[in-house]
mmCIF file of C-alpha atoms in Angstrom:
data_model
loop_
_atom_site.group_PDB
_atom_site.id
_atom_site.type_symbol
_atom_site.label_atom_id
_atom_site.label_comp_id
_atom_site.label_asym_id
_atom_site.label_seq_id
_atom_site.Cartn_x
_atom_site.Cartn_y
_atom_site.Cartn_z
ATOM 1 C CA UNK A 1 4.336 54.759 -3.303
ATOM 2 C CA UNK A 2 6.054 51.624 -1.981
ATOM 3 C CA UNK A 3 2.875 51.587 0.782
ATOM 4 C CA UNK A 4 0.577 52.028 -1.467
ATOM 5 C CA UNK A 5 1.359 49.271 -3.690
ATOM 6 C CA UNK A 6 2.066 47.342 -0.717
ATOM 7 C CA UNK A 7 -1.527 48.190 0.434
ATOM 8 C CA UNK A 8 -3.193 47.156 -2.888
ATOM 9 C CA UNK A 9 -1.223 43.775 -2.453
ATOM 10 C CA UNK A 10 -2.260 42.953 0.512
ATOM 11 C CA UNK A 11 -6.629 44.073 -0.434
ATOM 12 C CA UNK A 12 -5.839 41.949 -3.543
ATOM 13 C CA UNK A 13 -4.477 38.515 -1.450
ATOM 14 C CA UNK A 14 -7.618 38.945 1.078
ATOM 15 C CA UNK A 15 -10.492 39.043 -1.457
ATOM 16 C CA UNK A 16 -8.897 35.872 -3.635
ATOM 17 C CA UNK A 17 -11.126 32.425 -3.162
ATOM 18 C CA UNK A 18 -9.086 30.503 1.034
ATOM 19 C CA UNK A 19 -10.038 26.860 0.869
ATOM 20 C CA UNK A 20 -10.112 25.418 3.791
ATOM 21 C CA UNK A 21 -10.429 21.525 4.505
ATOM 22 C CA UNK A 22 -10.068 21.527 8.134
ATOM 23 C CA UNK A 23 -13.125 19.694 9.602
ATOM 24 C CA UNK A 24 -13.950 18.649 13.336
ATOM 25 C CA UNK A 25 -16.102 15.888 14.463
ATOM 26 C CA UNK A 26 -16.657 15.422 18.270
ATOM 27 C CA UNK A 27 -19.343 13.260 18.574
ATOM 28 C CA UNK A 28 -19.637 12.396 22.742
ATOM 29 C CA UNK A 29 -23.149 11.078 23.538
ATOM 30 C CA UNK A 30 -23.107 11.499 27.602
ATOM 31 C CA UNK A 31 -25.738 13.308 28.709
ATOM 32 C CA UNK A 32 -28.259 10.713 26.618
ATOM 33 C CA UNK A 33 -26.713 7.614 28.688
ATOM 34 C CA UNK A 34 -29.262 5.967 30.681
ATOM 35 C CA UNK A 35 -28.688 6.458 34.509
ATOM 36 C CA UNK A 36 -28.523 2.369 34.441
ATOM 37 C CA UNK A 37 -25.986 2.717 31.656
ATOM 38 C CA UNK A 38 -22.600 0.933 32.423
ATOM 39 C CA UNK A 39 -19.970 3.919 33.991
ATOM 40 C CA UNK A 40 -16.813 4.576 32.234
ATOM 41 C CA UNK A 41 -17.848 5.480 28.691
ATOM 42 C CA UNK A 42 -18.301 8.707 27.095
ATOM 43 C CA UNK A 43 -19.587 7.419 24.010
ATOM 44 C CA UNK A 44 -22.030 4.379 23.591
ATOM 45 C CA UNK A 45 -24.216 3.749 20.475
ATOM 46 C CA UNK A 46 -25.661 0.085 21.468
ATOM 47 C CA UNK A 47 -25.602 -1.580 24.882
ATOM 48 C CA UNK A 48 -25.863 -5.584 24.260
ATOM 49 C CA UNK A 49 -27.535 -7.277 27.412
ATOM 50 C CA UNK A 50 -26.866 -10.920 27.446
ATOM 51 C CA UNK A 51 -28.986 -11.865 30.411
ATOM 52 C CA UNK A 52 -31.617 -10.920 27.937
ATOM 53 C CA UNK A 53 -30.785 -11.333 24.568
ATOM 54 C CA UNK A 54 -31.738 -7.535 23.948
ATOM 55 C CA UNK A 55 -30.023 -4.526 22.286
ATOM 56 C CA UNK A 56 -30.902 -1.220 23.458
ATOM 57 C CA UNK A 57 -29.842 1.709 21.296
ATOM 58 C CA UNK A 58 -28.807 4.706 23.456
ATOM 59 C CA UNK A 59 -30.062 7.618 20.534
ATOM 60 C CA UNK A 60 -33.509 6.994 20.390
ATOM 61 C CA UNK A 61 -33.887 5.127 23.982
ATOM 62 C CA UNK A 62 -35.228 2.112 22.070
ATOM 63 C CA UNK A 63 -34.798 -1.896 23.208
ATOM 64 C CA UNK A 64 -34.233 -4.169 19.827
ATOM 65 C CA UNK A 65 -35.518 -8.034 20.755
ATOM 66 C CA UNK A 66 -36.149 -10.938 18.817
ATOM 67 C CA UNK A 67 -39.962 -11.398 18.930
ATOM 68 C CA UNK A 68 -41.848 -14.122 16.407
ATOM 69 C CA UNK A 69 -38.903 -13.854 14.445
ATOM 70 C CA UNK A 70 -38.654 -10.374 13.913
ATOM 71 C CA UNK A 71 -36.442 -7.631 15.268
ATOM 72 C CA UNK A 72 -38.589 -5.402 17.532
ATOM 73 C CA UNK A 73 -37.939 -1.914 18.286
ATOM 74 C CA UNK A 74 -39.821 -0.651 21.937
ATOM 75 C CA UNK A 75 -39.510 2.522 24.162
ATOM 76 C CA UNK A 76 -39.624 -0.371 26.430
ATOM 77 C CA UNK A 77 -38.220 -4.061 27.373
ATOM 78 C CA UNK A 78 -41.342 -7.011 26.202
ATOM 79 C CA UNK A 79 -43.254 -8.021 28.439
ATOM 80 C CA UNK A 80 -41.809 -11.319 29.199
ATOM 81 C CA UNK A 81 -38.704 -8.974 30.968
ATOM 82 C CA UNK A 82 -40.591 -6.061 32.242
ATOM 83 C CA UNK A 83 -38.974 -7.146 35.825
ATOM 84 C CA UNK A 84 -35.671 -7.414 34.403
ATOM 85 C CA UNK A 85 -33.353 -5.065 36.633
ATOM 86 C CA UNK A 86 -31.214 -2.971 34.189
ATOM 87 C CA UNK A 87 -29.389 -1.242 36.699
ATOM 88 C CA UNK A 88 -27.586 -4.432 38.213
ATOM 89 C CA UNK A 89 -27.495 -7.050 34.222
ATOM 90 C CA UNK A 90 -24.385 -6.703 32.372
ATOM 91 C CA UNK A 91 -24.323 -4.279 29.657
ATOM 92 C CA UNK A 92 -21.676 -4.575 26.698
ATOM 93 C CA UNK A 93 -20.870 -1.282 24.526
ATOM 94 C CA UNK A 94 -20.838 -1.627 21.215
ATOM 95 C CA UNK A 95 -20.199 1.205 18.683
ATOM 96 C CA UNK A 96 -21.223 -1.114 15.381
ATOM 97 C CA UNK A 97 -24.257 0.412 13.031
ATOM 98 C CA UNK A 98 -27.138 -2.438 13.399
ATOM 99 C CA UNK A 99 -25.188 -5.118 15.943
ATOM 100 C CA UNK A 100 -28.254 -7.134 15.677
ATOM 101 C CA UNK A 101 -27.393 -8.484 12.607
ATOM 102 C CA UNK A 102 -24.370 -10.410 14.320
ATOM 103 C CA UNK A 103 -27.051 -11.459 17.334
ATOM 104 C CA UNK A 104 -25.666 -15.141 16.646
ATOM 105 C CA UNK A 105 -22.269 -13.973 17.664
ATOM 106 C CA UNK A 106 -22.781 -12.039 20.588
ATOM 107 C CA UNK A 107 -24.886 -14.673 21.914
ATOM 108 C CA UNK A 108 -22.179 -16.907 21.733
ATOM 109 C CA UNK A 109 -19.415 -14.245 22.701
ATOM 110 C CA UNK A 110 -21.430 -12.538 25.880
ATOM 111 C CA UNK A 111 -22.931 -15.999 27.091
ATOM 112 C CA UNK A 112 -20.391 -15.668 29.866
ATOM 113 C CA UNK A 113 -21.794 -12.223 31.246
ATOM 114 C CA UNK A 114 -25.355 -14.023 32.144
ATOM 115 C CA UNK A 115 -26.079 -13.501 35.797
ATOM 116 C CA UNK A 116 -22.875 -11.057 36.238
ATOM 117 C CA UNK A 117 -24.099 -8.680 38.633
ATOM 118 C CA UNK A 118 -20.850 -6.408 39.026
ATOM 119 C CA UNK A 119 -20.895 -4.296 36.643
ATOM 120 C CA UNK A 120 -21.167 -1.087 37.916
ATOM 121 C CA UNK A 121 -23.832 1.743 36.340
ATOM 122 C CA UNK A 122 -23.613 4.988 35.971
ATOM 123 C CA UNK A 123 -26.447 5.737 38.922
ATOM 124 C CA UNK A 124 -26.762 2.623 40.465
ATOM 125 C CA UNK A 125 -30.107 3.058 43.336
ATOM 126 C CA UNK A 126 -30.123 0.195 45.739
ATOM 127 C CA UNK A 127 -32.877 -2.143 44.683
ATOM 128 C CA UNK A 128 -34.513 -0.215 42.125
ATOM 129 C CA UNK A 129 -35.828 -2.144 39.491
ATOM 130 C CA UNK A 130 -36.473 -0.249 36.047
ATOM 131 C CA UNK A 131 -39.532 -0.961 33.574
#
């Protein structure tokens, strides 16, 4: 008897409503990196690139620039850069939604990184220029 009712128990406690809140979030972007991405980081929404004034957001491979005023969003760099050599400019990570809206201060705060050519990427080919 004793089994029984500890039998009935125990079907009882397994069909009554488990809430669970546990929730995981892993959100590691590396295998979208661009091969002239700067090494070191396993997660990068934005790369700023002083030497150019440009964003370039790493999830949908697009360049942000000023052009005419606007914000301009490319599968590629404008025209006026298309020899620019992103393997070798300085790249800063930054992990801000829309970091174009403080343009003003990372121009200011990244002025210093112009010309820096030490930065290392994550493939870095020896005199390859990217489009």
């Amino acid at each position: 008897m004793k089994k029984l009712l500890f039998l009935t128990l125990l079907a009882a406690i397994g069909f009554l409503p488990n809430k669970s809140d546990a929730q995981v979030s892993l959100s590691v972007n590396i295998g979208s990196q661009p091969a002239w991405g700067p090494s070191g980081y396993d997660h990068a929404d934005y790369y700023y690139m002083p030497d150019i004034e440009s964003y370039y957001y790493v999830p949908t491979r697009q360049f942000i620039y000023l052009s005419n005023g606007n914000w301009t969003f490319s599968a590629g760099l404008p025209p006026r850069y298309r020899d620019y050599d992103l393997y070798h400019g300085y790249k800063v990570v930054i992990n801000s939604p829309e970091p174009y809206r403080y343009y003003r201060d990372h121009r200011v705060r990244y002025a210093r990184y112009r010309s820096y050519r030490s930065q290392p990427s994550s493939l870095q080919p020896s005199g390859a220029l990217c489009r």
